[in-house]
Amino acid sequence: MLLSAATSVDGYLDDASDTRLLLSNPEDFDRVDQVRAESDAILIGATTMRKDNPRLLVNSEARRAQRIADGKPEYPLKVTVTRTGDLDADLKFWHHGGEKVVFTVDSAVEKVRANLGGLADVVSTGPEFDWDQVLEELGRRGVGRLMVEGGGTIHTQLVAQNLADEIHLAVAPLLVGQPDAPRFLGTAEYPGGSNARMRLLEARPIGDVVLLRYAPKDRSA
């Protein structure tokens, strides 16, 4: 599991305006496209879907062609999660790319199916939302590499539960400083506490942003 995010220097994913803040640059967007092409599935939360309305695709024709040549679907499986079932069938996520799956809870299954009308497989993890059930089901569907693109609540849950294998963080030379803006990670009890240092895998400038790759499961005091 790989968590991918772009943040400001002060750790924000966006500002508090109605317009999406573009933190990355063209070179880094291309890097993200490559990571998507190398993944079996891409996951975003329902809040991110509603706010950003992304298509969530591999944009490069050459990379899609290489996936097909490697015996993979043209596009990775697209995944979202929701506890409420508040999903709009008009969002771009459902109308581009290949197969889609929604993970939810028992109380929202019928609502999701009614809202989407067959646009995606709908899977319940039981009475409560369970990330372990999500990962088991994705494994049964042949997903060996899962890319998670947010939002902050999703990232926080996965790091706090020690489920993320890598974090890819693109830090942009911007400062947001708005208390209502979304952050990459929120308040949680993270494994090892505040003294546990993650292993740095890579630090690389990409234009005016810096890519930091960490191994969150590999921590030392």
mmCIF file of C-alpha atoms in Angstrom:
data_model
loop_
_atom_site.group_PDB
_atom_site.id
_atom_site.type_symbol
_atom_site.label_atom_id
_atom_site.label_comp_id
_atom_site.label_asym_id
_atom_site.label_seq_id
_atom_site.Cartn_x
_atom_site.Cartn_y
_atom_site.Cartn_z
ATOM 1 C CA MET A 1 0.000 0.000 0.000
ATOM 2 C CA LEU A 2 1.373 3.332 -1.130
ATOM 3 C CA LEU A 3 0.000 6.663 0.140
ATOM 4 C CA SER A 4 0.483 9.497 -2.344
ATOM 5 C CA ALA A 5 -0.046 13.167 -1.567
ATOM 6 C CA ALA A 6 1.142 16.660 -2.430
ATOM 7 C CA THR A 7 1.278 19.160 0.414
ATOM 8 C CA SER A 8 2.345 22.690 1.173
ATOM 9 C CA VAL A 9 5.442 23.203 3.306
ATOM 10 C CA ASP A 10 3.123 23.570 6.312
ATOM 11 C CA GLY A 11 1.416 20.241 5.632
ATOM 12 C CA TYR A 12 -1.841 21.152 3.901
ATOM 13 C CA LEU A 13 -3.432 19.221 1.020
ATOM 14 C CA ASP A 14 -5.450 22.222 -0.159
ATOM 15 C CA ASP A 15 -6.576 25.630 0.972
ATOM 16 C CA ALA A 16 -10.037 26.497 2.288
ATOM 17 C CA SER A 17 -11.349 28.042 -0.950
ATOM 18 C CA ASP A 18 -13.824 26.463 -3.370
ATOM 19 C CA THR A 19 -11.091 26.173 -6.034
ATOM 20 C CA ARG A 20 -8.594 23.334 -5.828
ATOM 21 C CA LEU A 21 -5.099 24.510 -4.929
ATOM 22 C CA LEU A 22 -2.573 23.096 -7.416
ATOM 23 C CA LEU A 23 0.368 22.130 -5.238
ATOM 24 C CA SER A 24 2.316 20.034 -7.719
ATOM 25 C CA ASN A 25 3.879 20.853 -11.088
ATOM 26 C CA PRO A 26 3.751 19.195 -14.540
ATOM 27 C CA GLU A 27 6.851 17.080 -13.898
ATOM 28 C CA ASP A 28 5.435 15.730 -10.658
ATOM 29 C CA PHE A 29 2.001 15.104 -12.193
ATOM 30 C CA ASP A 30 3.805 12.942 -14.747
ATOM 31 C CA ARG A 31 5.559 11.049 -11.936
ATOM 32 C CA VAL A 32 2.183 10.404 -10.293
ATOM 33 C CA ASP A 33 0.857 9.145 -13.630
ATOM 34 C CA GLN A 34 3.731 6.636 -13.726
ATOM 35 C CA VAL A 35 2.967 5.441 -10.194
ATOM 36 C CA ARG A 36 -0.688 5.017 -11.154
ATOM 37 C CA ALA A 37 0.334 2.971 -14.191
ATOM 38 C CA GLU A 38 2.413 0.700 -11.941
ATOM 39 C CA SER A 39 -0.488 0.130 -9.518
ATOM 40 C CA ASP A 40 -3.218 -2.496 -9.620
ATOM 41 C CA ALA A 41 -5.772 -0.213 -7.964
ATOM 42 C CA ILE A 42 -6.165 3.448 -6.987
ATOM 43 C CA LEU A 43 -8.239 4.448 -3.958
ATOM 44 C CA ILE A 44 -9.736 7.768 -2.855
ATOM 45 C CA GLY A 45 -12.274 8.556 -0.164
ATOM 46 C CA ALA A 46 -15.791 9.708 -0.967
ATOM 47 C CA THR A 47 -15.132 13.189 0.447
ATOM 48 C CA THR A 48 -12.202 13.678 -1.930
ATOM 49 C CA MET A 49 -14.334 12.453 -4.808
ATOM 50 C CA ARG A 50 -17.111 14.919 -4.010
ATOM 51 C CA LYS A 51 -14.724 17.850 -3.488
ATOM 52 C CA ASP A 52 -12.270 17.350 -6.372
ATOM 53 C CA ASN A 53 -14.406 15.329 -8.830
ATOM 54 C CA PRO A 54 -11.342 13.572 -10.343
ATOM 55 C CA ARG A 55 -11.362 11.121 -13.228
ATOM 56 C CA LEU A 56 -8.446 9.271 -11.569
ATOM 57 C CA LEU A 57 -6.877 7.846 -14.724
ATOM 58 C CA VAL A 58 -3.551 6.849 -16.205
ATOM 59 C CA ASN A 59 -3.292 9.695 -18.701
ATOM 60 C CA SER A 60 -0.322 8.494 -20.783
ATOM 61 C CA GLU A 61 -1.334 6.420 -23.801
ATOM 62 C CA ALA A 62 2.089 4.778 -23.805
ATOM 63 C CA ARG A 63 1.736 3.710 -20.174
ATOM 64 C CA ARG A 64 -1.748 2.332 -20.791
ATOM 65 C CA ALA A 65 -0.425 0.426 -23.806
ATOM 66 C CA GLN A 66 2.358 -1.015 -21.665
ATOM 67 C CA ARG A 67 -0.179 -2.184 -19.085
ATOM 68 C CA ILE A 68 -2.068 -4.031 -21.827
ATOM 69 C CA ALA A 69 1.177 -5.513 -23.154
ATOM 70 C CA ASP A 70 1.909 -6.747 -19.621
ATOM 71 C CA GLY A 71 -1.452 -8.544 -19.527
ATOM 72 C CA LYS A 72 -3.119 -6.002 -17.235
ATOM 73 C CA PRO A 73 -6.316 -4.001 -17.761
ATOM 74 C CA GLU A 74 -5.782 -0.679 -19.529
ATOM 75 C CA TYR A 75 -6.623 1.171 -16.315
ATOM 76 C CA PRO A 76 -6.123 0.203 -12.669
ATOM 77 C CA LEU A 77 -9.182 -0.732 -10.645
ATOM 78 C CA LYS A 78 -10.717 2.411 -9.123
ATOM 79 C CA VAL A 79 -11.801 2.145 -5.491
ATOM 80 C CA THR A 80 -13.659 4.390 -3.083
ATOM 81 C CA VAL A 81 -14.884 4.011 0.481
ATOM 82 C CA THR A 82 -17.904 5.518 2.203
ATOM 83 C CA ARG A 83 -19.712 5.047 5.498
ATOM 84 C CA THR A 84 -22.707 7.222 4.575
ATOM 85 C CA GLY A 85 -23.355 6.071 1.007
ATOM 86 C CA ASP A 86 -23.569 9.676 -0.191
ATOM 87 C CA LEU A 87 -22.250 9.162 -3.722
ATOM 88 C CA ASP A 88 -23.434 10.978 -6.833
ATOM 89 C CA ALA A 89 -23.675 8.975 -10.049
ATOM 90 C CA ASP A 90 -22.840 12.089 -12.101
ATOM 91 C CA LEU A 91 -19.281 12.360 -10.750
ATOM 92 C CA LYS A 92 -16.475 11.804 -13.277
ATOM 93 C CA PHE A 93 -14.999 8.906 -11.279
ATOM 94 C CA TRP A 94 -17.756 6.561 -12.490
ATOM 95 C CA HIS A 95 -17.656 7.446 -16.198
ATOM 96 C CA HIS A 96 -13.969 7.124 -17.072
ATOM 97 C CA GLY A 97 -11.473 4.277 -16.907
ATOM 98 C CA GLY A 98 -12.196 0.644 -16.197
ATOM 99 C CA GLU A 99 -13.773 -1.253 -13.311
ATOM 100 C CA LYS A 100 -14.852 0.412 -10.065
ATOM 101 C CA VAL A 101 -15.651 -0.877 -6.590
ATOM 102 C CA VAL A 102 -17.182 0.810 -3.537
ATOM 103 C CA PHE A 103 -16.575 -0.389 0.014
ATOM 104 C CA THR A 104 -19.159 0.594 2.590
ATOM 105 C CA VAL A 105 -21.052 -0.724 5.639
ATOM 106 C CA ASP A 106 -24.184 -2.837 5.897
ATOM 107 C CA SER A 107 -26.476 0.125 6.625
ATOM 108 C CA ALA A 108 -25.420 1.964 3.429
ATOM 109 C CA VAL A 109 -25.208 -0.872 0.867
ATOM 110 C CA GLU A 110 -28.670 -0.449 -0.613
ATOM 111 C CA LYS A 111 -28.323 3.340 -0.699
ATOM 112 C CA VAL A 112 -25.071 3.079 -2.666
ATOM 113 C CA ARG A 113 -26.547 0.566 -5.113
ATOM 114 C CA ALA A 114 -29.605 2.744 -5.639
ATOM 115 C CA ASN A 115 -27.490 5.870 -6.170
ATOM 116 C CA LEU A 116 -25.062 4.263 -8.627
ATOM 117 C CA GLY A 117 -27.351 1.940 -10.530
ATOM 118 C CA GLY A 118 -24.717 -0.611 -11.514
ATOM 119 C CA LEU A 119 -21.815 1.768 -12.158
ATOM 120 C CA ALA A 120 -19.658 -0.099 -9.610
ATOM 121 C CA ASP A 121 -19.451 -3.247 -7.535
ATOM 122 C CA VAL A 122 -20.615 -2.521 -3.997
ATOM 123 C CA VAL A 123 -19.065 -4.445 -1.108
ATOM 124 C CA SER A 124 -19.892 -4.170 2.598
ATOM 125 C CA THR A 125 -17.234 -4.737 5.240
ATOM 126 C CA GLY A 126 -19.941 -5.520 7.821
ATOM 127 C CA PRO A 127 -21.734 -3.436 10.461
ATOM 128 C CA GLU A 128 -18.606 -1.286 10.899
ATOM 129 C CA PHE A 129 -16.078 -0.152 8.324
ATOM 130 C CA ASP A 130 -13.070 -2.484 8.375
ATOM 131 C CA TRP A 131 -9.855 -1.733 6.453
ATOM 132 C CA ASP A 132 -8.649 -5.313 6.869
ATOM 133 C CA GLN A 133 -11.757 -6.528 5.035
ATOM 134 C CA VAL A 134 -11.108 -3.988 2.275
ATOM 135 C CA LEU A 135 -7.556 -5.213 1.776
ATOM 136 C CA GLU A 136 -8.572 -8.876 1.857
ATOM 137 C CA GLU A 137 -11.209 -8.309 -0.817
ATOM 138 C CA LEU A 138 -8.807 -6.328 -2.999
ATOM 139 C CA GLY A 139 -6.294 -9.150 -2.647
ATOM 140 C CA ARG A 140 -8.931 -11.607 -3.854
ATOM 141 C CA ARG A 141 -9.413 -9.338 -6.875
ATOM 142 C CA GLY A 142 -5.713 -9.579 -7.728
ATOM 143 C CA VAL A 143 -4.589 -6.252 -6.295
ATOM 144 C CA GLY A 144 -0.977 -6.515 -5.171
ATOM 145 C CA ARG A 145 -0.126 -2.807 -5.276
ATOM 146 C CA LEU A 146 -2.660 -0.270 -4.015
ATOM 147 C CA MET A 147 -2.137 3.462 -4.482
ATOM 148 C CA VAL A 148 -4.095 5.684 -2.083
ATOM 149 C CA GLU A 149 -4.598 9.308 -3.135
ATOM 150 C CA GLY A 150 -6.489 10.692 -0.155
ATOM 151 C CA GLY A 151 -7.923 12.459 1.458
ATOM 152 C CA GLY A 152 -6.459 13.292 4.819
ATOM 153 C CA THR A 153 -8.933 11.226 6.841
ATOM 154 C CA ILE A 154 -8.096 8.138 4.793
ATOM 155 C CA HIS A 155 -4.344 8.733 5.060
ATOM 156 C CA THR A 156 -4.628 9.241 8.811
ATOM 157 C CA GLN A 157 -6.565 6.011 9.341
ATOM 158 C CA LEU A 158 -4.165 3.921 7.271
ATOM 159 C CA VAL A 159 -1.001 5.273 8.905
ATOM 160 C CA ALA A 160 -2.516 5.005 12.383
ATOM 161 C CA GLN A 161 -3.441 1.358 11.721
ATOM 162 C CA ASN A 162 0.092 0.692 10.383
ATOM 163 C CA LEU A 163 -1.229 -0.473 7.008
ATOM 164 C CA ALA A 164 0.812 1.783 4.703
ATOM 165 C CA ASP A 165 4.035 0.370 3.255
ATOM 166 C CA GLU A 166 5.207 3.576 1.594
ATOM 167 C CA ILE A 167 4.424 7.285 1.754
ATOM 168 C CA HIS A 168 5.129 9.436 -1.307
ATOM 169 C CA LEU A 169 4.960 13.075 -0.253
ATOM 170 C CA ALA A 170 5.524 15.864 -2.781
ATOM 171 C CA VAL A 171 6.218 19.065 -0.832
ATOM 172 C CA ALA A 172 5.392 22.259 -2.731
ATOM 173 C CA PRO A 173 6.955 25.674 -2.005
ATOM 174 C CA LEU A 174 3.675 27.106 -0.739
ATOM 175 C CA LEU A 175 2.306 28.077 2.661
ATOM 176 C CA VAL A 176 -1.433 27.766 3.357
ATOM 177 C CA GLY A 177 -1.789 28.573 7.057
ATOM 178 C CA GLN A 178 -5.605 28.265 7.104
ATOM 179 C CA PRO A 179 -6.985 26.310 10.088
ATOM 180 C CA ASP A 180 -10.002 25.055 8.105
ATOM 181 C CA ALA A 181 -7.925 23.691 5.233
ATOM 182 C CA PRO A 182 -7.387 19.901 5.000
ATOM 183 C CA ARG A 183 -4.113 18.413 6.198
ATOM 184 C CA PHE A 184 -2.265 15.347 4.961
ATOM 185 C CA LEU A 185 -2.430 13.717 8.404
ATOM 186 C CA GLY A 186 -4.632 14.529 11.371
ATOM 187 C CA THR A 187 -4.630 13.772 15.071
ATOM 188 C CA ALA A 188 -4.155 10.071 15.846
ATOM 189 C CA GLU A 189 -2.205 7.604 17.951
ATOM 190 C CA TYR A 190 0.486 6.671 15.458
ATOM 191 C CA PRO A 191 2.546 3.477 15.887
ATOM 192 C CA GLY A 192 5.622 4.002 18.035
ATOM 193 C CA GLY A 193 4.598 7.449 19.240
ATOM 194 C CA SER A 194 6.212 10.775 18.428
ATOM 195 C CA ASN A 195 9.793 9.490 18.774
ATOM 196 C CA ALA A 196 9.502 6.718 16.154
ATOM 197 C CA ARG A 197 11.448 7.795 13.071
ATOM 198 C CA MET A 198 10.358 6.437 9.693
ATOM 199 C CA ARG A 199 13.049 5.264 7.282
ATOM 200 C CA LEU A 200 13.716 7.665 4.425
ATOM 201 C CA LEU A 201 13.760 5.838 1.083
ATOM 202 C CA GLU A 202 14.347 8.791 -1.227
ATOM 203 C CA ALA A 203 14.545 12.587 -1.299
ATOM 204 C CA ARG A 204 14.496 14.085 -4.798
ATOM 205 C CA PRO A 205 13.762 17.532 -6.243
ATOM 206 C CA ILE A 206 11.250 17.555 -9.090
ATOM 207 C CA GLY A 207 11.182 21.069 -10.449
ATOM 208 C CA ASP A 208 10.205 23.278 -7.519
ATOM 209 C CA VAL A 209 8.753 20.447 -5.382
ATOM 210 C CA VAL A 210 10.614 17.846 -3.354
ATOM 211 C CA LEU A 211 9.575 14.185 -3.369
ATOM 212 C CA LEU A 212 10.030 12.430 -0.019
ATOM 213 C CA ARG A 213 9.533 8.670 0.100
ATOM 214 C CA TYR A 214 9.227 7.055 3.527
ATOM 215 C CA ALA A 215 8.709 3.511 4.843
ATOM 216 C CA PRO A 216 6.252 4.054 7.729
ATOM 217 C CA LYS A 217 6.402 0.449 8.942
ATOM 218 C CA ASP A 218 10.182 0.681 9.320
ATOM 219 C CA ARG A 219 10.553 2.812 12.436
ATOM 220 C CA SER A 220 13.261 3.261 15.015
ATOM 221 C CA ALA A 221 13.248 5.164 18.296
#
